[in-house]
Amino acid sequence: MAQTQQISLPAKLINGGIAGMVGVTCVFPIDLAKTRLQNQRSGQQLYKNMIDCLIKTVKSEGYFGMYRGAAVNLTLVTPEKAIKLAANDFFRHQLSNGGKLTVFKEMLAGCCAGMCQVIVTTPMEMLKIQMQDAGRLAAQQRVIPSVVTSLKMGGTTALLSRSYNASPAPQTISAIKITSELLSTKGVTGLYKGLGATLMRDMPFSVVYFPLFAHLHQLGRHSSEDPSVPFYWSFMSGCLAGCLAAVAVSPCDVIKTRLQSIKKGANEESYNGVVDCVRKILRKEGPGAFLKGASCRALVIAPLFGIAQVIYFVGVGEFLLGYTPHSIYSA
């Protein structure tokens, strides 16, 4: 088993990379809506919900406006997903000692996998959020003068909506430019702003997701003699486990998004760490603010991990490298 584990590592990295790229391409617009919904404050809401956000984004920024920051994600999601899946596999193998894993050890393996992935996740999310939120900030700057004018003239909110839709697309920003500015002003630590919040989100997510997926997946086995599972069961298990884990850690995701947003809109406060962020959100927006974008996040994570597990269990990487596919949970 040790030998199989060793030679299959490149295949697992390929599987994670392919799964990440396919999944991101499918669900990125929903992820953009999630970021914008999480960042808008009470009383300054440009978007009513996910659909409204996507419609306004297309009207003001064009179809490809929904894919702002996708290049960063597609570039870094390969190592990110590969590290997450391969690390979980590695730690499960190390903790199993040739026997069956307990639930605690499954959670511990997931926790370790979550710790490993933040090496790539934090800078990826940092750059992605700046690009995703740029359209919201530009729209807010255009709408505020219209709000003032409409109030003076006794206008209605319909004017606000028309002014939004008629506005030109925001200026395009570059991930390379953001990276160079962060490195020149704050060094490498600038790319890892919000590291604590990222750990606070990804570690509990992995603790919930991986054991839950493992047990859901086992329910799809034909029999104890035939441990094979249909690909659609792997997909559904990944979707359900991902959805539940995503909603469970949604408050942490809101905190992370707020902390990693460098540019702020009008009257939007800055935060000095996780505790300060939690305190200000509770005081100014109430506990409901911690669930902003929760449905969007569930819609992003569910198919993302469903696709990942199908590719992982079908063994695309093993096929490409000429290995025999095997389950990561065969240990």
Coordinates of C-alpha atoms in Angstrom, one line a residue, residues 90-216:
F90 CA -1.8 11.3 2.8
F91 CA -2.9 12.1 6.3
R92 CA -5.7 9.4 6.2
H93 CA -3.1 6.9 5.1
Q94 CA -0.7 7.9 7.8
L95 CA -3.4 7.8 10.5
S96 CA -5.0 4.6 9.5
N97 CA -2.0 2.3 10.3
G98 CA -3.4 -0.4 8.1
G99 CA -6.8 -0.3 10.0
K100 CA -10.1 1.5 9.8
L101 CA -10.1 5.2 10.6
T102 CA -12.1 6.5 13.5
V103 CA -14.3 9.5 13.0
F104 CA -11.8 11.6 15.1
K105 CA -8.9 10.6 12.9
E106 CA -10.9 11.4 9.8
M107 CA -11.6 14.8 11.2
L108 CA -7.9 15.2 12.1
A109 CA -6.8 14.3 8.6
G110 CA -9.3 16.9 7.2
C111 CA -8.0 19.5 9.6
C112 CA -4.4 18.9 8.5
A113 CA -5.4 19.1 4.8
G114 CA -7.1 22.4 5.5
M115 CA -4.0 23.7 7.1
C116 CA -1.8 22.7 4.1
Q117 CA -4.0 24.3 1.5
V118 CA -3.9 27.8 2.9
I119 CA -0.4 28.2 1.5
V120 CA -2.0 28.6 -1.9
T121 CA -5.6 29.5 -0.9
T122 CA -4.8 32.8 0.9
P123 CA -3.0 34.6 -1.9
M124 CA -5.5 33.2 -4.4
E125 CA -8.5 34.5 -2.5
M126 CA -6.7 37.8 -1.8
L127 CA -6.3 38.6 -5.5
K128 CA -9.6 37.1 -6.6
I129 CA -11.6 39.2 -4.1
Q130 CA -10.0 42.5 -5.2
M131 CA -10.9 41.7 -8.8
Q132 CA -14.4 40.4 -8.1
D133 CA -15.3 43.4 -5.8
A134 CA -14.0 46.0 -8.2
G135 CA -17.3 46.1 -10.1
R136 CA -19.3 46.6 -6.9
L137 CA -17.1 49.5 -5.8
A138 CA -17.3 51.2 -9.2
A139 CA -21.1 50.8 -9.3
Q140 CA -21.4 52.2 -5.8
Q141 CA -19.3 55.3 -6.7
R142 CA -21.6 55.9 -9.6
V143 CA -24.8 55.4 -7.7
I144 CA -24.1 57.6 -4.7
P145 CA -24.3 60.9 -6.7
S146 CA -27.6 59.7 -8.2
V147 CA -28.9 58.9 -4.7
V148 CA -28.1 62.4 -3.5
T149 CA -29.7 64.0 -6.6
S150 CA -32.8 61.8 -6.3
L151 CA -33.2 62.7 -2.6
K152 CA -33.0 66.4 -3.4
M153 CA -35.5 66.1 -6.2
G154 CA -37.8 63.8 -4.2
G155 CA -37.1 61.0 -6.6
T156 CA -37.7 57.3 -6.0
T157 CA -35.4 54.3 -6.0
A158 CA -36.3 53.6 -9.6
L159 CA -33.9 56.4 -10.5
L160 CA -31.1 54.6 -8.7
S161 CA -31.7 51.5 -10.7
R162 CA -31.7 53.3 -14.0
S163 CA -28.5 55.2 -13.2
Y164 CA -26.9 51.9 -12.3
N165 CA -27.9 50.1 -15.5
A166 CA -26.8 53.0 -17.7
S167 CA -23.3 53.3 -16.3
P168 CA -20.2 52.3 -18.2
A169 CA -18.2 49.3 -17.2
P170 CA -15.5 49.8 -14.5
Q171 CA -11.9 50.0 -15.4
T172 CA -10.2 46.6 -15.6
I173 CA -7.6 45.9 -13.0
S174 CA -4.8 43.3 -13.3
A175 CA -3.9 40.6 -10.8
I176 CA -0.3 41.2 -11.7
K177 CA -0.6 44.9 -10.8
I178 CA -2.3 44.1 -7.5
T179 CA 0.4 41.6 -6.7
S180 CA 3.3 44.0 -7.5
E181 CA 1.7 46.7 -5.4
L182 CA 1.2 44.4 -2.4
L183 CA 4.8 43.1 -2.7
S184 CA 6.3 46.6 -3.0
T185 CA 4.3 48.1 -0.2
K186 CA 3.8 45.2 2.3
G187 CA 6.1 42.4 1.1
V188 CA 5.0 38.8 0.9
T189 CA 2.9 39.2 4.0
G190 CA 0.6 41.5 2.0
L191 CA -0.5 38.5 0.0
Y192 CA -1.3 36.6 3.2
K193 CA -3.6 39.2 4.7
G194 CA -6.5 37.3 6.3
L195 CA -4.5 34.2 6.8
G196 CA -6.0 33.6 10.3
A197 CA -9.5 34.0 8.9
T198 CA -8.7 31.7 6.0
L199 CA -7.5 29.0 8.5
M200 CA -10.6 29.6 10.6
R201 CA -12.7 28.8 7.5
D202 CA -10.8 26.1 5.7
M203 CA -9.9 23.9 8.7
P204 CA -13.4 23.5 10.0
F205 CA -14.7 23.1 6.4
S206 CA -12.3 20.2 5.9
V207 CA -13.1 18.7 9.3
V208 CA -16.8 18.6 8.3
Y209 CA -16.4 17.8 4.6
F210 CA -14.0 14.9 4.4
P211 CA -15.4 12.6 7.1
L212 CA -19.0 13.4 6.0
F213 CA -18.1 12.6 2.4
A214 CA -16.3 9.4 3.3
H215 CA -19.4 8.1 5.2
L216 CA -21.9 9.2 2.5

